[in-house]
Short mmCIF file of C-alpha atoms and ligand atoms in Angstrom, two decimals:
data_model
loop_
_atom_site.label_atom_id
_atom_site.label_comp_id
_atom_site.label_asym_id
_atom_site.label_seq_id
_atom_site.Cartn_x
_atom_site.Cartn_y
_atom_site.Cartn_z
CA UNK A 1 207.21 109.63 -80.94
CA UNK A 2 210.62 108.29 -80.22
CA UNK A 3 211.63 105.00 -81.95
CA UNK A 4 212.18 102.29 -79.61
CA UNK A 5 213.00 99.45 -81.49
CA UNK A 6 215.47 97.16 -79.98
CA UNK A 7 215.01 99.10 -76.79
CA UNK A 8 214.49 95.59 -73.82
CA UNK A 9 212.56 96.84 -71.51
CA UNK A 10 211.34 94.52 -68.23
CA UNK A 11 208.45 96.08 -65.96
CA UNK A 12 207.29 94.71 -62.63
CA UNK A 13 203.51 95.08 -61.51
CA UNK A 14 202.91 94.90 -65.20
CA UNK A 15 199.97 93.08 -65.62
CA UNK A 16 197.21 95.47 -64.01
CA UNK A 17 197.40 99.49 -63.07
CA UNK A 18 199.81 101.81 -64.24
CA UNK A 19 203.09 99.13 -65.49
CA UNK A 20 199.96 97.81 -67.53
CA UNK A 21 199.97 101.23 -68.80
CA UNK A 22 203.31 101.73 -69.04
CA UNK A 23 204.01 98.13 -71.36
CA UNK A 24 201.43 99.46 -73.86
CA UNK A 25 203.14 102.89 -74.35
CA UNK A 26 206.56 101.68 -74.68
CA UNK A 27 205.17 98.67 -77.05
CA UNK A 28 203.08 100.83 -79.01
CA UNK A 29 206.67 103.09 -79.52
CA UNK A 30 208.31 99.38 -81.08
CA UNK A 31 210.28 98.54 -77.87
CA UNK A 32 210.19 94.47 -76.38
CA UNK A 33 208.15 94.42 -72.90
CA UNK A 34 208.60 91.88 -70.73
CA UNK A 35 205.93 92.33 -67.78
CA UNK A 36 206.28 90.71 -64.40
CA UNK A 37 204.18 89.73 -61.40
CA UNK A 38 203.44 86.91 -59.06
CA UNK A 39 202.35 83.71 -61.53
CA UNK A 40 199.14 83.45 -62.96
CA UNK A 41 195.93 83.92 -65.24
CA UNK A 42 196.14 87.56 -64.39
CA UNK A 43 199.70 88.14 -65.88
CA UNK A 44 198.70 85.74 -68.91
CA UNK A 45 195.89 87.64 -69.98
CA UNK A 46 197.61 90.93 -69.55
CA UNK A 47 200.22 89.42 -71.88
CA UNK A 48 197.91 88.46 -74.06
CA UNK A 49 196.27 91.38 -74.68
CA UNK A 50 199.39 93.41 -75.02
CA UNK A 51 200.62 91.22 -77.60
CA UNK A 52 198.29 93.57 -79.60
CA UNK A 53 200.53 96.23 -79.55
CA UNK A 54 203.46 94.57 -80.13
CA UNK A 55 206.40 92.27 -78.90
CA UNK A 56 205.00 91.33 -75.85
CA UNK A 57 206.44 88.77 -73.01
CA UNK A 58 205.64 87.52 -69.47
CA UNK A 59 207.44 85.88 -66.64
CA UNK A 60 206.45 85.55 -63.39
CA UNK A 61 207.91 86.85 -60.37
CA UNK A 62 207.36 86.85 -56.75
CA UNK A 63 209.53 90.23 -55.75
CA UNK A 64 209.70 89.39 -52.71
CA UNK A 65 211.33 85.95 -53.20
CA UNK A 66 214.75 85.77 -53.94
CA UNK A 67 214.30 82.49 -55.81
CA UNK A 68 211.81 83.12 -58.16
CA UNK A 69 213.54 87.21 -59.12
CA UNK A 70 216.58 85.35 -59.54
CA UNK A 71 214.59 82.42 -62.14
CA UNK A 72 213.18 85.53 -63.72
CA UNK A 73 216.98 87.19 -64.39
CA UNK A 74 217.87 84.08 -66.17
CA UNK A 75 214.80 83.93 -68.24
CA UNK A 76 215.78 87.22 -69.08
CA UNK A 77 219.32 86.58 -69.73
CA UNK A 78 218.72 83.27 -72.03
CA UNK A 79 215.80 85.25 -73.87
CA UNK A 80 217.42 88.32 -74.39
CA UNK A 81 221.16 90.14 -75.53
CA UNK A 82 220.81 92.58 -73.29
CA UNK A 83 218.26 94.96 -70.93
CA UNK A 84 217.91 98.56 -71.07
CA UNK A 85 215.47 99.50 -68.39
CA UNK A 86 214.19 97.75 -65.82
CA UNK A 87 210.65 99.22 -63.66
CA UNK A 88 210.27 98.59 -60.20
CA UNK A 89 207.09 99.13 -60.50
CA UNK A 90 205.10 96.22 -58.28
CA UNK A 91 203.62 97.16 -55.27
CA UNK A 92 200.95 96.94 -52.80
CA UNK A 93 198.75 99.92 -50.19
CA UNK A 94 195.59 99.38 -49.66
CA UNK A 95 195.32 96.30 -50.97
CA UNK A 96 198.23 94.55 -48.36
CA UNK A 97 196.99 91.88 -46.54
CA UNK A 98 195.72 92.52 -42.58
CA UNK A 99 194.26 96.61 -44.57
CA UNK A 100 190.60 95.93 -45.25
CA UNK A 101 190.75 94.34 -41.79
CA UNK A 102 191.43 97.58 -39.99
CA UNK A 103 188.63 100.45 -39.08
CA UNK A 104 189.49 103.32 -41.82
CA UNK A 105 190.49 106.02 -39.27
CA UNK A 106 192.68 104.19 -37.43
CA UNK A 107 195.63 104.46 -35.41
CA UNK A 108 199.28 103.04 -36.28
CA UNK A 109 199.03 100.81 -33.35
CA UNK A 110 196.57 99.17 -34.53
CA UNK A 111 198.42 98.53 -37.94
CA UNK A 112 198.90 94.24 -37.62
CA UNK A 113 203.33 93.86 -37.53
CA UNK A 114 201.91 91.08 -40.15
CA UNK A 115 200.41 93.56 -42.65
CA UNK A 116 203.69 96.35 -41.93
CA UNK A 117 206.27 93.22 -43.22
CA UNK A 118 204.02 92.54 -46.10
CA UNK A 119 204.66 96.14 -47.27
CA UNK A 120 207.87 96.45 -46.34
CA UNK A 121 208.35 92.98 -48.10
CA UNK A 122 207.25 94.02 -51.13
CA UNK A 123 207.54 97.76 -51.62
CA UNK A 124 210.96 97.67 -50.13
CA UNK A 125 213.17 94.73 -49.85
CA UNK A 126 211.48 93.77 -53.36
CA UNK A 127 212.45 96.56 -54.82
CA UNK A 128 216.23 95.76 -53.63
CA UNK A 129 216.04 92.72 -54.49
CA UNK A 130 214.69 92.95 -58.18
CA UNK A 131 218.25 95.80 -58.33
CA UNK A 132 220.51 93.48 -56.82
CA UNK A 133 219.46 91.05 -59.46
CA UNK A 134 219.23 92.84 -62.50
CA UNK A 135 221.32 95.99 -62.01
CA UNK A 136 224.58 93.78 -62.86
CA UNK A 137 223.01 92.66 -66.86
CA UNK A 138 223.69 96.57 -67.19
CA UNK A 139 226.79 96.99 -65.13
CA UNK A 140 228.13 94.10 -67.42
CA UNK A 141 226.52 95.43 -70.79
CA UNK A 142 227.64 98.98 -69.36
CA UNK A 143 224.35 100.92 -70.13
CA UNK A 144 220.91 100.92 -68.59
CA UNK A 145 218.05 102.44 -66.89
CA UNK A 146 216.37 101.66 -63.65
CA UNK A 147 213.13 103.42 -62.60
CA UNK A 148 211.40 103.09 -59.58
CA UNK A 149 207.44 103.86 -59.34
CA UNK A 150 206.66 105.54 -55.70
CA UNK A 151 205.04 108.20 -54.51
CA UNK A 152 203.79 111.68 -53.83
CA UNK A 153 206.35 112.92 -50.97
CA UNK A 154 203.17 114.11 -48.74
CA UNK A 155 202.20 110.72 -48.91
CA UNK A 156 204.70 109.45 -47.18
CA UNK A 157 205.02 111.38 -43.56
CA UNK A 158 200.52 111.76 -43.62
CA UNK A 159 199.01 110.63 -40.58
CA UNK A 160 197.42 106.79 -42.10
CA UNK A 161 199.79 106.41 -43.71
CA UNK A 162 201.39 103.88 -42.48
CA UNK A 163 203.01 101.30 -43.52
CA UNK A 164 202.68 102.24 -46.96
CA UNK A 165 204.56 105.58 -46.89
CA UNK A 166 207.18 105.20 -44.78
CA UNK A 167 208.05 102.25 -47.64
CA UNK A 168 208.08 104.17 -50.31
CA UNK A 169 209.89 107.07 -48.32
CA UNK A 170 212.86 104.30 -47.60
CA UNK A 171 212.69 103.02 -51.60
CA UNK A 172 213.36 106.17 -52.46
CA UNK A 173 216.61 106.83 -50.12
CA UNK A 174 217.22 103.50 -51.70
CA UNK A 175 217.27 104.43 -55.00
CA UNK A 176 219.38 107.66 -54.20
CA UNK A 177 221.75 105.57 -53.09
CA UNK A 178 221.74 103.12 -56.18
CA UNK A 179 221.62 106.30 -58.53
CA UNK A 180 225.33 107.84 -56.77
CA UNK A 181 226.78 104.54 -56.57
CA UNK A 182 226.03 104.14 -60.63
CA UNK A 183 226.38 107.67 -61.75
CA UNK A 184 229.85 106.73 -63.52
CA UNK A 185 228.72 103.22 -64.56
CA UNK A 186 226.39 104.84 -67.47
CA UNK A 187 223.65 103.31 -65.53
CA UNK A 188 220.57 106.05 -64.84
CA UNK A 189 217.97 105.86 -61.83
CA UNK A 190 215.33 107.86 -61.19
CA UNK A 191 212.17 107.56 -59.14
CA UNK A 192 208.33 108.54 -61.31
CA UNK A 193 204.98 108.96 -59.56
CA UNK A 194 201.59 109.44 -60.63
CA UNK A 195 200.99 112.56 -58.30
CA UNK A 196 197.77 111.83 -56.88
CA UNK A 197 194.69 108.96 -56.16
CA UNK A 198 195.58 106.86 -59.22
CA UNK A 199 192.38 104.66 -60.49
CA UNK A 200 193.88 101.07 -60.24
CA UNK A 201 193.35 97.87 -58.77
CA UNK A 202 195.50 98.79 -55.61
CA UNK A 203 193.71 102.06 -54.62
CA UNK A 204 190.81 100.91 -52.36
CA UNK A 205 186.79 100.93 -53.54
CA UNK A 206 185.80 103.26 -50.72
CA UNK A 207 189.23 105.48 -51.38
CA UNK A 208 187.76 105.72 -54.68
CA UNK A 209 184.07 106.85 -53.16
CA UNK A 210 185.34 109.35 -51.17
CA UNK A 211 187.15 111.04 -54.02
CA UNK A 212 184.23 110.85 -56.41
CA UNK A 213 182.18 112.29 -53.47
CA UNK A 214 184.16 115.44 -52.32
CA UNK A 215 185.06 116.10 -56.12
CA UNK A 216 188.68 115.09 -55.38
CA UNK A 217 191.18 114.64 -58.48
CA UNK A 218 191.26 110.95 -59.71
CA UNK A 219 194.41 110.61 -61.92
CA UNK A 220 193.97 107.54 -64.83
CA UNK A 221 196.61 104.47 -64.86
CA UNK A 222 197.86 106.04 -67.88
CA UNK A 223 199.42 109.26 -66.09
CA UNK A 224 203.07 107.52 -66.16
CA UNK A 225 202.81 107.35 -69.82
CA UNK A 226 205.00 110.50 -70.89
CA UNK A 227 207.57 110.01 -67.77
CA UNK A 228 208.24 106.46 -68.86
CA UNK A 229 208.48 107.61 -72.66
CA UNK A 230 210.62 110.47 -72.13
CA UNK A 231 213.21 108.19 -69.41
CA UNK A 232 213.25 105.48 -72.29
CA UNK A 233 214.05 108.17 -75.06
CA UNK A 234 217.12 109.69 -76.03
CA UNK A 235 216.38 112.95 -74.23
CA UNK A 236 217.06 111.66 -70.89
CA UNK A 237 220.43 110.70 -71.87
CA UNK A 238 222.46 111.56 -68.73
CA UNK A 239 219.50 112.51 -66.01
CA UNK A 240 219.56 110.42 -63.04
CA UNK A 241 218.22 110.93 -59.44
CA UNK A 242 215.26 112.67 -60.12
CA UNK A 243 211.87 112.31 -60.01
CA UNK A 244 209.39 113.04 -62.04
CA UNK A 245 205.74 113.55 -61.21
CA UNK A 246 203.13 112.10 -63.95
CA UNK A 247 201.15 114.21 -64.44
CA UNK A 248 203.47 117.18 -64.16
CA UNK A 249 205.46 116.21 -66.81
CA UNK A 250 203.81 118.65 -69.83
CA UNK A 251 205.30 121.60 -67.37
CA UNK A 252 208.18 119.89 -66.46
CA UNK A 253 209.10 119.63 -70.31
CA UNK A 254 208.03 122.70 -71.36
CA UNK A 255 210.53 124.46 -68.55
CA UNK A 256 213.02 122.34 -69.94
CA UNK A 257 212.75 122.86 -73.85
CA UNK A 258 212.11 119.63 -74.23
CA UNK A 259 209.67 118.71 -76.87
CA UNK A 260 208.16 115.71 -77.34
CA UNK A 261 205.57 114.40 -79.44
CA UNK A 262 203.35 111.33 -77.91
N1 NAP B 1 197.20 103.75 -57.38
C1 NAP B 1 197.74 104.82 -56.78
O1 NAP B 1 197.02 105.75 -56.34
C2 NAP B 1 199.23 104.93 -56.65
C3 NAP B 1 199.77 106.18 -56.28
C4 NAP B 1 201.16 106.31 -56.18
C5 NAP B 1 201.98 105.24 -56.46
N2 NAP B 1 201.44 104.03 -56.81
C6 NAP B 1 202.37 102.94 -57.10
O2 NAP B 1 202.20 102.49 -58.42
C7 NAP B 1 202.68 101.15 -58.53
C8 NAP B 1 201.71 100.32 -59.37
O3 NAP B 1 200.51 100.16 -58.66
P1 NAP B 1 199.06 100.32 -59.30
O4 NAP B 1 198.44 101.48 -58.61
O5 NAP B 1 199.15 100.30 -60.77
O6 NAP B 1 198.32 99.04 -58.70
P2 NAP B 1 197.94 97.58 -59.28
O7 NAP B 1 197.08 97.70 -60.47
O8 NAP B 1 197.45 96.84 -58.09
O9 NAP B 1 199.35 97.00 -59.75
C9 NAP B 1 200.26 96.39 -58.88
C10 NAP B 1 201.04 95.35 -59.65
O10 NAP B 1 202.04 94.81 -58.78
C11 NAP B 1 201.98 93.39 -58.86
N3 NAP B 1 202.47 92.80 -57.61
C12 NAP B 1 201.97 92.95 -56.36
N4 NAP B 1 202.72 92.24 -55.49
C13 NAP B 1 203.70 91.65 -56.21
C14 NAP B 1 204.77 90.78 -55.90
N5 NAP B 1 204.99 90.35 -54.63
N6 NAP B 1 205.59 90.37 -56.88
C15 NAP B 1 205.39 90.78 -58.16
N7 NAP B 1 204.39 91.58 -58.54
C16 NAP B 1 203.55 92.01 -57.56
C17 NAP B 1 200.51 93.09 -59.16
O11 NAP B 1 200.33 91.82 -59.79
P3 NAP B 1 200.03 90.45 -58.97
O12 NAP B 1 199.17 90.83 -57.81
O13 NAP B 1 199.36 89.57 -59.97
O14 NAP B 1 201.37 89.93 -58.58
C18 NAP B 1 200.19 94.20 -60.15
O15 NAP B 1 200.62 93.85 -61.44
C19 NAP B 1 202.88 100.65 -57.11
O16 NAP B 1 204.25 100.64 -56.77
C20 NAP B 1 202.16 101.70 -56.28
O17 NAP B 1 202.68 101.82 -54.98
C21 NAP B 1 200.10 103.86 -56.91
#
């Protein structure tokens, strides 16, 4: 297991789901997680309970408020002497506001504009704005890492699946953009997803049901584990614009020689 002492590491969405996950890996390998979501007893619990495995911090953040990402950055930047990766990681699906509301085969015109700008909000224009604001701490320190959590590409074009695919479709074209523009800067991006129904708070009770009952995969919050490890090790050194699938990633190593003990 790779040694990641020193190693700064701030995730966002980290106090439930998979960037809950996520902290606790990369703490339990020695590296400083600072989790972020919208303010709290949810993210103050999750902080407390990952101060059990090891050097654990909070700060809350509303991504889709410029204000409060930029307080965030400073805390970050006071706190800290530098950041190596940052996780885009917050998000909401099933769980937007306006989605319980709406009959569960229904049709995109029914989708409420309010619930499609929520999304968008968050999944999207979040996502730039938590880059615009901490991308430069690693242009300046001239290393880093951004990753950004989205999702299987079927997902995104499947009838329903609106607006939540078509948000993570346009994160990603985001973050292919990001990753070209940085390629020389020493700064790497890359895009990880679960690859499948992933048991969290966000994925929807009778989503869940319907799985269970047709005998449908149900992946566990911890399936970003090994993608996460492997981007924060030395053995991604160089790799950026890719994605990696979760629970792919035993093949995906394998056909790569890479070997990796977690
Ligand atoms: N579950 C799946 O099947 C699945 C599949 C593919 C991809 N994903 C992606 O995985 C990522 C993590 O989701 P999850 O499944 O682990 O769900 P989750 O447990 O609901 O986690 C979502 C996290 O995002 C935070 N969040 C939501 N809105 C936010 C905002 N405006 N500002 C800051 N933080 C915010 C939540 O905390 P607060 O609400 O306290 O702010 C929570 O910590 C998401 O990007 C999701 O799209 C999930």
């Amino acid at each position: 297991m790779t040694n990641l002492n020193g190693y700064i590491v701030l995730i966002t969405g980290g106090s439930s789901g998979m960037g809950f996950e996520m902290a606790k890996q990369l703490l339990t390998q020695g590296a400083t997680v600072v989790i972020a979501a919208r303010t709290g007893a949810k993210l103050e619990q999750a902080k407390k309970t990952l101060e059990n495995f090891g050097d654990a911090y909070a700060v809350a953040m509303d991504v889709t408020s410029e204000e409060s990402v930029a307080n965030a950055a400073t805390w970050v930047i006071e706190n800290f002497d530098h950041l190596d990766m940052v996780v885009n990681n917050a998000g909401i699906g099933d769980n937007a506001p306006g989605m319980k509301e709406l009959p569960k085969e229904h049709h995109f015109y029914e989708i409420p504009v309010s619930t499609m700008k929520a999304v968008i909000d968050t999944n999207f224009i979040g996502y730039f704005i938590v880059a615009r604001k901490f991308v430069p701490i690693m242009v300046k320190q001239g290393h880093g890492s951004l990753v950004y959590v989205s999702t299987s590409t079927n997902t995104m074009t499947r009838p329903g699946q609106l607006p939540y695919g078509p948000s993570k479709a346009g994160a990603e074209a985001m973050t292919t953009i990001i990753a070209n523009e940085l390629k020389d800067m020493g700064i790497m991006v890359n895009i990880i997803c679960p690859g499948g129904f992933t048991d969290t708070a966000m994925a929807g009770e009778d989503v869940k049901e319907f799985f269970q009952k047709n005998n449908m995969p149900i992946l566990p919050p911890t399936i970003m584990n090994k993608a996460i490890s492997f981007l924060a090790s030395p053995a991604s050194a160089g790799i950026t614009g890719k994605k990696f699938v979760g629970k792919d990633m035993d093949v995906w190593m394998k056909e790569n020689g890479i070997e990796m003990d977690f």
